Amino acid sequence: MQPGPPARSGGTAALGWILTIGLDVAAPIITYNQLRDHGWSEFSAMLVSGAWPVLDTAISVAWRRKVDEFAIITLVFVAITATVSLIGAHSARALLIKDSGVTGLFGALCLATLLAPRPLMFYFSRKFATDGTPESTAWWNGLWQYEGFRRTMTVMTTVWGVTYLAEAGLRIALAYALPTDTMVIISPIMIYAVLGMLGAWTAFYGKRSKAEGERRAAAAAEAQTQAQAA
């Protein structure tokens, strides 16, 4: 039976989430948009906005004495976006296609990590399930010994990868099939809709997998008790 998580530090968890959301999500978006509004090129704005996840990584190293994988993944995503922004022309349609290329590459990254010792969603999920303390991190890492947990992380990573590859392919096709003005509206809606659906499915699947694991553990314990009583 999988052990329950250790008691979480509310203050530590809150501070960790403030840093993550502020430095890995909000600050890069705000910085990028502000620089673009002031005439910076797409590539230059992307490089500067990528400094915030670097700062988050530095804080994580100084605070927890270890590198946070979530920040590293954010840096990889920034690097992918910056690389894609250098490719090809800079027309409105080309920018839409390059945006799709970023999500497609992220999907490919998800699938590629299935060949790694632990898939990408293991690290994403750990960011949500723990408060970053050594105790909670060790608890999460220890769950990897359970076959059901490994299967859950693998399925989640596979679904995210396949979904983002499909989403990228669909947006690229629509960029050619629909007027650019229409796609400028549809593209961000698709991005957030897919992210929202994946988030909702991940939460549902994670809870269902946990409940199924607990049910199997209880059944096994009951069977063992009956065998001992016989």
PDB file of C-alpha atoms in Angstrom:
ATOM      1  CA  MET A   1       0.000   0.000   0.000  1.00  0.00           C
ATOM      2  CA  GLN A   2       1.337   3.398  -0.930  1.00  0.00           C
ATOM      3  CA  PRO A   3       2.239   5.584   2.073  1.00  0.00           C
ATOM      4  CA  GLY A   4       0.423   8.848   2.597  1.00  0.00           C
ATOM      5  CA  PRO A   5       2.190  12.172   2.166  1.00  0.00           C
ATOM      6  CA  PRO A   6       3.943  13.833   5.107  1.00  0.00           C
ATOM      7  CA  ALA A   7       2.381  16.871   6.721  1.00  0.00           C
ATOM      8  CA  ARG A   8       2.799  19.849   4.421  1.00  0.00           C
ATOM      9  CA  SER A   9       4.149  23.212   5.506  1.00  0.00           C
ATOM     10  CA  GLY A  10       1.529  25.752   4.477  1.00  0.00           C
ATOM     11  CA  GLY A  11       3.956  28.658   4.529  1.00  0.00           C
ATOM     12  CA  THR A  12       6.613  26.810   2.551  1.00  0.00           C
ATOM     13  CA  ALA A  13       4.087  25.577  -0.005  1.00  0.00           C
ATOM     14  CA  ALA A  14       2.574  29.043  -0.428  1.00  0.00           C
ATOM     15  CA  LEU A  15       5.968  30.683  -0.881  1.00  0.00           C
ATOM     16  CA  GLY A  16       6.994  28.005  -3.364  1.00  0.00           C
ATOM     17  CA  TRP A  17       3.863  28.515  -5.410  1.00  0.00           C
ATOM     18  CA  ILE A  18       4.222  32.302  -5.356  1.00  0.00           C
ATOM     19  CA  LEU A  19       7.753  31.972  -6.707  1.00  0.00           C
ATOM     20  CA  THR A  20       6.734  29.386  -9.315  1.00  0.00           C
ATOM     21  CA  ILE A  21       3.698  31.255 -10.625  1.00  0.00           C
ATOM     22  CA  GLY A  22       5.411  34.637 -10.384  1.00  0.00           C
ATOM     23  CA  LEU A  23       8.792  33.796 -11.880  1.00  0.00           C
ATOM     24  CA  ASP A  24       7.997  30.864 -14.183  1.00  0.00           C
ATOM     25  CA  VAL A  25       4.611  31.972 -15.513  1.00  0.00           C
ATOM     26  CA  ALA A  26       3.498  35.540 -14.856  1.00  0.00           C
ATOM     27  CA  ALA A  27       6.804  37.440 -15.070  1.00  0.00           C
ATOM     28  CA  PRO A  28       7.907  35.933 -18.421  1.00  0.00           C
ATOM     29  CA  ILE A  29       4.516  36.658 -20.015  1.00  0.00           C
ATOM     30  CA  ILE A  30       4.370  40.235 -18.711  1.00  0.00           C
ATOM     31  CA  THR A  31       7.987  40.926 -19.659  1.00  0.00           C
ATOM     32  CA  TYR A  32       7.541  39.485 -23.146  1.00  0.00           C
ATOM     33  CA  ASN A  33       4.371  41.479 -23.845  1.00  0.00           C
ATOM     34  CA  GLN A  34       5.819  44.721 -22.489  1.00  0.00           C
ATOM     35  CA  LEU A  35       8.987  44.415 -24.556  1.00  0.00           C
ATOM     36  CA  ARG A  36       7.024  43.560 -27.702  1.00  0.00           C
ATOM     37  CA  ASP A  37       4.802  46.614 -27.105  1.00  0.00           C
ATOM     38  CA  HIS A  38       7.960  48.735 -26.950  1.00  0.00           C
ATOM     39  CA  GLY A  39       9.245  47.518 -30.290  1.00  0.00           C
ATOM     40  CA  TRP A  40      11.528  44.651 -29.279  1.00  0.00           C
ATOM     41  CA  SER A  41      11.830  41.732 -31.690  1.00  0.00           C
ATOM     42  CA  GLU A  42      10.087  38.475 -30.873  1.00  0.00           C
ATOM     43  CA  PHE A  43      13.392  36.675 -30.333  1.00  0.00           C
ATOM     44  CA  SER A  44      14.948  39.389 -28.141  1.00  0.00           C
ATOM     45  CA  ALA A  45      11.815  39.674 -26.016  1.00  0.00           C
ATOM     46  CA  MET A  46      11.751  35.885 -25.601  1.00  0.00           C
ATOM     47  CA  LEU A  47      15.379  35.759 -24.485  1.00  0.00           C
ATOM     48  CA  VAL A  48      14.925  38.516 -21.902  1.00  0.00           C
ATOM     49  CA  SER A  49      11.697  37.033 -20.541  1.00  0.00           C
ATOM     50  CA  GLY A  50      13.539  33.726 -20.131  1.00  0.00           C
ATOM     51  CA  ALA A  51      15.711  35.321 -17.448  1.00  0.00           C
ATOM     52  CA  TRP A  52      12.918  34.887 -14.887  1.00  0.00           C
ATOM     53  CA  PRO A  53      12.975  31.062 -14.853  1.00  0.00           C
ATOM     54  CA  VAL A  54      16.756  31.316 -14.558  1.00  0.00           C
ATOM     55  CA  LEU A  55      16.242  33.428 -11.436  1.00  0.00           C
ATOM     56  CA  ASP A  56      13.758  30.870 -10.099  1.00  0.00           C
ATOM     57  CA  THR A  57      16.317  28.112 -10.629  1.00  0.00           C
ATOM     58  CA  ALA A  58      18.972  30.154  -8.788  1.00  0.00           C
ATOM     59  CA  ILE A  59      16.598  30.753  -5.860  1.00  0.00           C
ATOM     60  CA  SER A  60      15.728  27.048  -5.755  1.00  0.00           C
ATOM     61  CA  VAL A  61      19.391  26.073  -5.633  1.00  0.00           C
ATOM     62  CA  ALA A  62      20.129  28.591  -2.875  1.00  0.00           C
ATOM     63  CA  TRP A  63      16.996  27.731  -0.853  1.00  0.00           C
ATOM     64  CA  ARG A  64      16.682  23.968  -1.233  1.00  0.00           C
ATOM     65  CA  ARG A  65      20.248  23.086  -2.202  1.00  0.00           C
ATOM     66  CA  LYS A  66      18.998  21.361  -5.350  1.00  0.00           C
ATOM     67  CA  VAL A  67      17.907  22.190  -8.877  1.00  0.00           C
ATOM     68  CA  ASP A  68      14.128  22.272  -9.351  1.00  0.00           C
ATOM     69  CA  GLU A  69      13.158  20.162 -12.384  1.00  0.00           C
ATOM     70  CA  PHE A  70      10.060  22.301 -13.008  1.00  0.00           C
ATOM     71  CA  ALA A  71      12.227  25.380 -13.524  1.00  0.00           C
ATOM     72  CA  ILE A  72      14.560  23.399 -15.783  1.00  0.00           C
ATOM     73  CA  ILE A  73      11.616  22.280 -17.909  1.00  0.00           C
ATOM     74  CA  THR A  74      10.461  25.897 -18.118  1.00  0.00           C
ATOM     75  CA  LEU A  75      13.923  26.895 -19.324  1.00  0.00           C
ATOM     76  CA  VAL A  76      13.818  24.145 -21.940  1.00  0.00           C
ATOM     77  CA  PHE A  77      10.423  25.393 -23.096  1.00  0.00           C
ATOM     78  CA  VAL A  78      11.763  28.947 -23.355  1.00  0.00           C
ATOM     79  CA  ALA A  79      14.749  27.669 -25.333  1.00  0.00           C
ATOM     80  CA  ILE A  80      12.448  25.759 -27.697  1.00  0.00           C
ATOM     81  CA  THR A  81      10.291  28.848 -28.209  1.00  0.00           C
ATOM     82  CA  ALA A  82      13.324  31.058 -28.860  1.00  0.00           C
ATOM     83  CA  THR A  83      14.723  28.546 -31.340  1.00  0.00           C
ATOM     84  CA  VAL A  84      11.448  28.237 -33.210  1.00  0.00           C
ATOM     85  CA  SER A  85      11.105  32.034 -33.365  1.00  0.00           C
ATOM     86  CA  LEU A  86      14.317  32.189 -35.432  1.00  0.00           C
ATOM     87  CA  ILE A  87      13.038  29.839 -38.097  1.00  0.00           C
ATOM     88  CA  GLY A  88      11.470  31.082 -41.319  1.00  0.00           C
ATOM     89  CA  ALA A  89       9.660  34.260 -42.256  1.00  0.00           C
ATOM     90  CA  HIS A  90       7.952  36.589 -39.819  1.00  0.00           C
ATOM     91  CA  SER A  91       4.538  36.984 -41.442  1.00  0.00           C
ATOM     92  CA  ALA A  92       1.397  36.679 -39.324  1.00  0.00           C
ATOM     93  CA  ARG A  93       0.720  33.182 -40.679  1.00  0.00           C
ATOM     94  CA  ALA A  94       4.326  32.138 -40.079  1.00  0.00           C
ATOM     95  CA  LEU A  95       4.118  33.301 -36.456  1.00  0.00           C
ATOM     96  CA  LEU A  96       0.928  31.283 -35.964  1.00  0.00           C
ATOM     97  CA  ILE A  97       2.616  28.209 -37.414  1.00  0.00           C
ATOM     98  CA  LYS A  98       5.678  28.738 -35.214  1.00  0.00           C
ATOM     99  CA  ASP A  99       3.433  28.985 -32.135  1.00  0.00           C
ATOM    100  CA  SER A 100       2.009  25.602 -33.117  1.00  0.00           C
ATOM    101  CA  GLY A 101       5.543  24.311 -33.546  1.00  0.00           C
ATOM    102  CA  VAL A 102       6.306  25.205 -29.927  1.00  0.00           C
ATOM    103  CA  THR A 103       3.408  23.175 -28.535  1.00  0.00           C
ATOM    104  CA  GLY A 104       4.233  20.376 -30.957  1.00  0.00           C
ATOM    105  CA  LEU A 105       7.817  20.278 -29.747  1.00  0.00           C
ATOM    106  CA  PHE A 106       6.590  20.237 -26.161  1.00  0.00           C
ATOM    107  CA  GLY A 107       4.413  17.234 -27.033  1.00  0.00           C
ATOM    108  CA  ALA A 108       7.430  15.552 -28.607  1.00  0.00           C
ATOM    109  CA  LEU A 109       9.439  16.321 -25.460  1.00  0.00           C
ATOM    110  CA  CYS A 110       6.772  14.609 -23.348  1.00  0.00           C
ATOM    111  CA  LEU A 111       6.937  11.476 -25.474  1.00  0.00           C
ATOM    112  CA  ALA A 112      10.736  11.528 -25.553  1.00  0.00           C
ATOM    113  CA  THR A 113      10.878  11.453 -21.739  1.00  0.00           C
ATOM    114  CA  LEU A 114       9.072   8.106 -21.814  1.00  0.00           C
ATOM    115  CA  LEU A 115      12.501   6.730 -22.695  1.00  0.00           C
ATOM    116  CA  ALA A 116      14.072   8.468 -19.687  1.00  0.00           C
ATOM    117  CA  PRO A 117      14.234   6.940 -16.188  1.00  0.00           C
ATOM    118  CA  ARG A 118      11.136   8.951 -15.235  1.00  0.00           C
ATOM    119  CA  PRO A 119       8.638  10.671 -17.545  1.00  0.00           C
ATOM    120  CA  LEU A 120       7.947  14.386 -17.632  1.00  0.00           C
ATOM    121  CA  MET A 121       4.653  14.287 -15.727  1.00  0.00           C
ATOM    122  CA  PHE A 122       6.429  12.760 -12.735  1.00  0.00           C
ATOM    123  CA  TYR A 123       8.165  16.112 -12.215  1.00  0.00           C
ATOM    124  CA  PHE A 124       5.151  18.237 -13.122  1.00  0.00           C
ATOM    125  CA  SER A 125       2.947  16.289 -10.722  1.00  0.00           C
ATOM    126  CA  ARG A 126       5.530  16.481  -7.951  1.00  0.00           C
ATOM    127  CA  LYS A 127       5.406  20.271  -8.185  1.00  0.00           C
ATOM    128  CA  PHE A 128       1.673  20.187  -7.511  1.00  0.00           C
ATOM    129  CA  ALA A 129       1.641  17.337  -4.974  1.00  0.00           C
ATOM    130  CA  THR A 130       4.433  18.478  -2.643  1.00  0.00           C
ATOM    131  CA  ASP A 131       5.586  21.637  -0.924  1.00  0.00           C
ATOM    132  CA  GLY A 132       9.193  21.211  -2.036  1.00  0.00           C
ATOM    133  CA  THR A 133      10.559  20.210   1.365  1.00  0.00           C
ATOM    134  CA  PRO A 134      13.021  17.290   1.496  1.00  0.00           C
ATOM    135  CA  GLU A 135      10.447  15.152   3.328  1.00  0.00           C
ATOM    136  CA  SER A 136       7.647  15.641   0.811  1.00  0.00           C
ATOM    137  CA  THR A 137      10.028  15.305  -2.138  1.00  0.00           C
ATOM    138  CA  ALA A 138      11.416  12.052  -0.732  1.00  0.00           C
ATOM    139  CA  TRP A 139       7.857  10.759  -0.239  1.00  0.00           C
ATOM    140  CA  TRP A 140       6.954  11.530  -3.843  1.00  0.00           C
ATOM    141  CA  ASN A 141      10.158  10.016  -5.198  1.00  0.00           C
ATOM    142  CA  GLY A 142       9.522   6.903  -3.130  1.00  0.00           C
ATOM    143  CA  LEU A 143       6.172   6.329  -4.831  1.00  0.00           C
ATOM    144  CA  TRP A 144       8.044   5.377  -7.993  1.00  0.00           C
ATOM    145  CA  GLN A 145       8.583   1.876  -6.564  1.00  0.00           C
ATOM    146  CA  TYR A 146       4.871   1.116  -7.016  1.00  0.00           C
ATOM    147  CA  GLU A 147       3.837  -0.261 -10.401  1.00  0.00           C
ATOM    148  CA  GLY A 148       0.479   1.513 -10.361  1.00  0.00           C
ATOM    149  CA  PHE A 149       2.125   4.876  -9.724  1.00  0.00           C
ATOM    150  CA  ARG A 150       4.623   4.337 -12.536  1.00  0.00           C
ATOM    151  CA  ARG A 151       1.792   3.405 -14.909  1.00  0.00           C
ATOM    152  CA  THR A 152      -0.157   6.532 -13.945  1.00  0.00           C
ATOM    153  CA  MET A 153       2.788   8.836 -14.640  1.00  0.00           C
ATOM    154  CA  THR A 154       3.475   7.074 -17.945  1.00  0.00           C
ATOM    155  CA  VAL A 155      -0.134   7.327 -19.103  1.00  0.00           C
ATOM    156  CA  MET A 156      -0.330  11.002 -18.133  1.00  0.00           C
ATOM    157  CA  THR A 157       2.857  11.830 -20.015  1.00  0.00           C
ATOM    158  CA  THR A 158       1.695   9.897 -23.070  1.00  0.00           C
ATOM    159  CA  VAL A 159      -1.675  11.652 -23.152  1.00  0.00           C
ATOM    160  CA  TRP A 160      -0.086  15.097 -22.811  1.00  0.00           C
ATOM    161  CA  GLY A 161       2.430  14.340 -25.549  1.00  0.00           C
ATOM    162  CA  VAL A 162      -0.044  12.903 -28.041  1.00  0.00           C
ATOM    163  CA  THR A 163      -2.595  15.652 -27.348  1.00  0.00           C
ATOM    164  CA  TYR A 164      -0.118  18.476 -27.894  1.00  0.00           C
ATOM    165  CA  LEU A 165       1.202  16.900 -31.084  1.00  0.00           C
ATOM    166  CA  ALA A 166      -2.369  16.587 -32.375  1.00  0.00           C
ATOM    167  CA  GLU A 167      -3.196  20.152 -31.279  1.00  0.00           C
ATOM    168  CA  ALA A 168      -0.139  21.495 -33.073  1.00  0.00           C
ATOM    169  CA  GLY A 169      -0.993  19.616 -36.246  1.00  0.00           C
ATOM    170  CA  LEU A 170      -4.570  20.870 -36.192  1.00  0.00           C
ATOM    171  CA  ARG A 171      -3.553  24.490 -35.615  1.00  0.00           C
ATOM    172  CA  ILE A 172      -1.017  24.336 -38.455  1.00  0.00           C
ATOM    173  CA  ALA A 173      -3.697  22.949 -40.788  1.00  0.00           C
ATOM    174  CA  LEU A 174      -6.166  25.646 -39.720  1.00  0.00           C
ATOM    175  CA  ALA A 175      -3.524  28.349 -40.219  1.00  0.00           C
ATOM    176  CA  TYR A 176      -3.478  27.450 -43.916  1.00  0.00           C
ATOM    177  CA  ALA A 177      -7.208  26.746 -44.243  1.00  0.00           C
ATOM    178  CA  LEU A 178      -8.610  29.835 -42.464  1.00  0.00           C
ATOM    179  CA  PRO A 179      -7.996  33.568 -42.860  1.00  0.00           C
ATOM    180  CA  THR A 180      -5.178  34.865 -40.672  1.00  0.00           C
ATOM    181  CA  ASP A 181      -7.477  37.298 -38.842  1.00  0.00           C
ATOM    182  CA  THR A 182      -9.681  34.365 -37.857  1.00  0.00           C
ATOM    183  CA  MET A 183      -6.768  32.237 -36.690  1.00  0.00           C
ATOM    184  CA  VAL A 184      -5.384  35.081 -34.553  1.00  0.00           C
ATOM    185  CA  ILE A 185      -8.582  34.725 -32.504  1.00  0.00           C
ATOM    186  CA  ILE A 186      -8.905  30.938 -32.644  1.00  0.00           C
ATOM    187  CA  SER A 187      -5.274  30.034 -31.903  1.00  0.00           C
ATOM    188  CA  PRO A 188      -5.054  31.330 -28.294  1.00  0.00           C
ATOM    189  CA  ILE A 189      -8.503  29.931 -27.555  1.00  0.00           C
ATOM    190  CA  MET A 190      -7.303  26.507 -28.676  1.00  0.00           C
ATOM    191  CA  ILE A 191      -4.152  26.805 -26.578  1.00  0.00           C
ATOM    192  CA  TYR A 192      -6.005  27.543 -23.342  1.00  0.00           C
ATOM    193  CA  ALA A 193      -8.854  25.139 -24.102  1.00  0.00           C
ATOM    194  CA  VAL A 194      -6.459  22.236 -24.625  1.00  0.00           C
ATOM    195  CA  LEU A 195      -4.493  23.166 -21.502  1.00  0.00           C
ATOM    196  CA  GLY A 196      -7.706  23.372 -19.463  1.00  0.00           C
ATOM    197  CA  MET A 197      -8.969  20.016 -20.716  1.00  0.00           C
ATOM    198  CA  LEU A 198      -5.624  18.356 -20.066  1.00  0.00           C
ATOM    199  CA  GLY A 199      -5.512  19.822 -16.563  1.00  0.00           C
ATOM    200  CA  ALA A 200      -9.052  18.631 -15.771  1.00  0.00           C
ATOM    201  CA  TRP A 201      -8.371  15.163 -17.202  1.00  0.00           C
ATOM    202  CA  THR A 202      -5.080  14.883 -15.298  1.00  0.00           C
ATOM    203  CA  ALA A 203      -6.778  15.731 -11.995  1.00  0.00           C
ATOM    204  CA  PHE A 204      -9.593  13.243 -12.692  1.00  0.00           C
ATOM    205  CA  TYR A 205      -7.287  10.462 -13.824  1.00  0.00           C
ATOM    206  CA  GLY A 206      -4.910  10.994 -10.911  1.00  0.00           C
ATOM    207  CA  LYS A 207      -7.736  10.744  -8.363  1.00  0.00           C
ATOM    208  CA  ARG A 208      -9.209   7.692 -10.091  1.00  0.00           C
ATOM    209  CA  SER A 209      -5.826   5.954 -10.196  1.00  0.00           C
ATOM    210  CA  LYS A 210      -5.250   6.692  -6.519  1.00  0.00           C
ATOM    211  CA  ALA A 211      -8.687   5.340  -5.590  1.00  0.00           C
ATOM    212  CA  GLU A 212      -8.111   2.222  -7.692  1.00  0.00           C
ATOM    213  CA  GLY A 213      -4.735   1.656  -6.038  1.00  0.00           C
ATOM    214  CA  GLU A 214      -6.262   1.987  -2.584  1.00  0.00           C
ATOM    215  CA  ARG A 215      -9.058  -0.423  -3.560  1.00  0.00           C
ATOM    216  CA  ARG A 216      -6.579  -3.044  -4.777  1.00  0.00           C
ATOM    217  CA  ALA A 217      -4.444  -2.628  -1.648  1.00  0.00           C
ATOM    218  CA  ALA A 218      -7.498  -3.062   0.593  1.00  0.00           C
ATOM    219  CA  ALA A 219      -8.593  -6.153  -1.336  1.00  0.00           C
ATOM    220  CA  ALA A 220      -5.114  -7.651  -1.069  1.00  0.00           C
ATOM    221  CA  ALA A 221      -4.987  -6.960   2.674  1.00  0.00           C
ATOM    222  CA  GLU A 222      -8.419  -8.534   3.168  1.00  0.00           C
ATOM    223  CA  ALA A 223      -7.400 -11.599   1.165  1.00  0.00           C
ATOM    224  CA  GLN A 224      -4.258 -11.962   3.253  1.00  0.00           C
ATOM    225  CA  THR A 225      -6.241 -11.681   6.475  1.00  0.00           C
ATOM    226  CA  GLN A 226      -8.695 -14.350   5.331  1.00  0.00           C
ATOM    227  CA  ALA A 227      -5.848 -16.633   4.323  1.00  0.00           C
ATOM    228  CA  GLN A 228      -4.216 -16.281   7.706  1.00  0.00           C
ATOM    229  CA  ALA A 229      -7.536 -16.978   9.472  1.00  0.00           C
ATOM    230  CA  ALA A 230      -8.227 -20.111   7.422  1.00  0.00           C
TER     231      ALA A 230
END
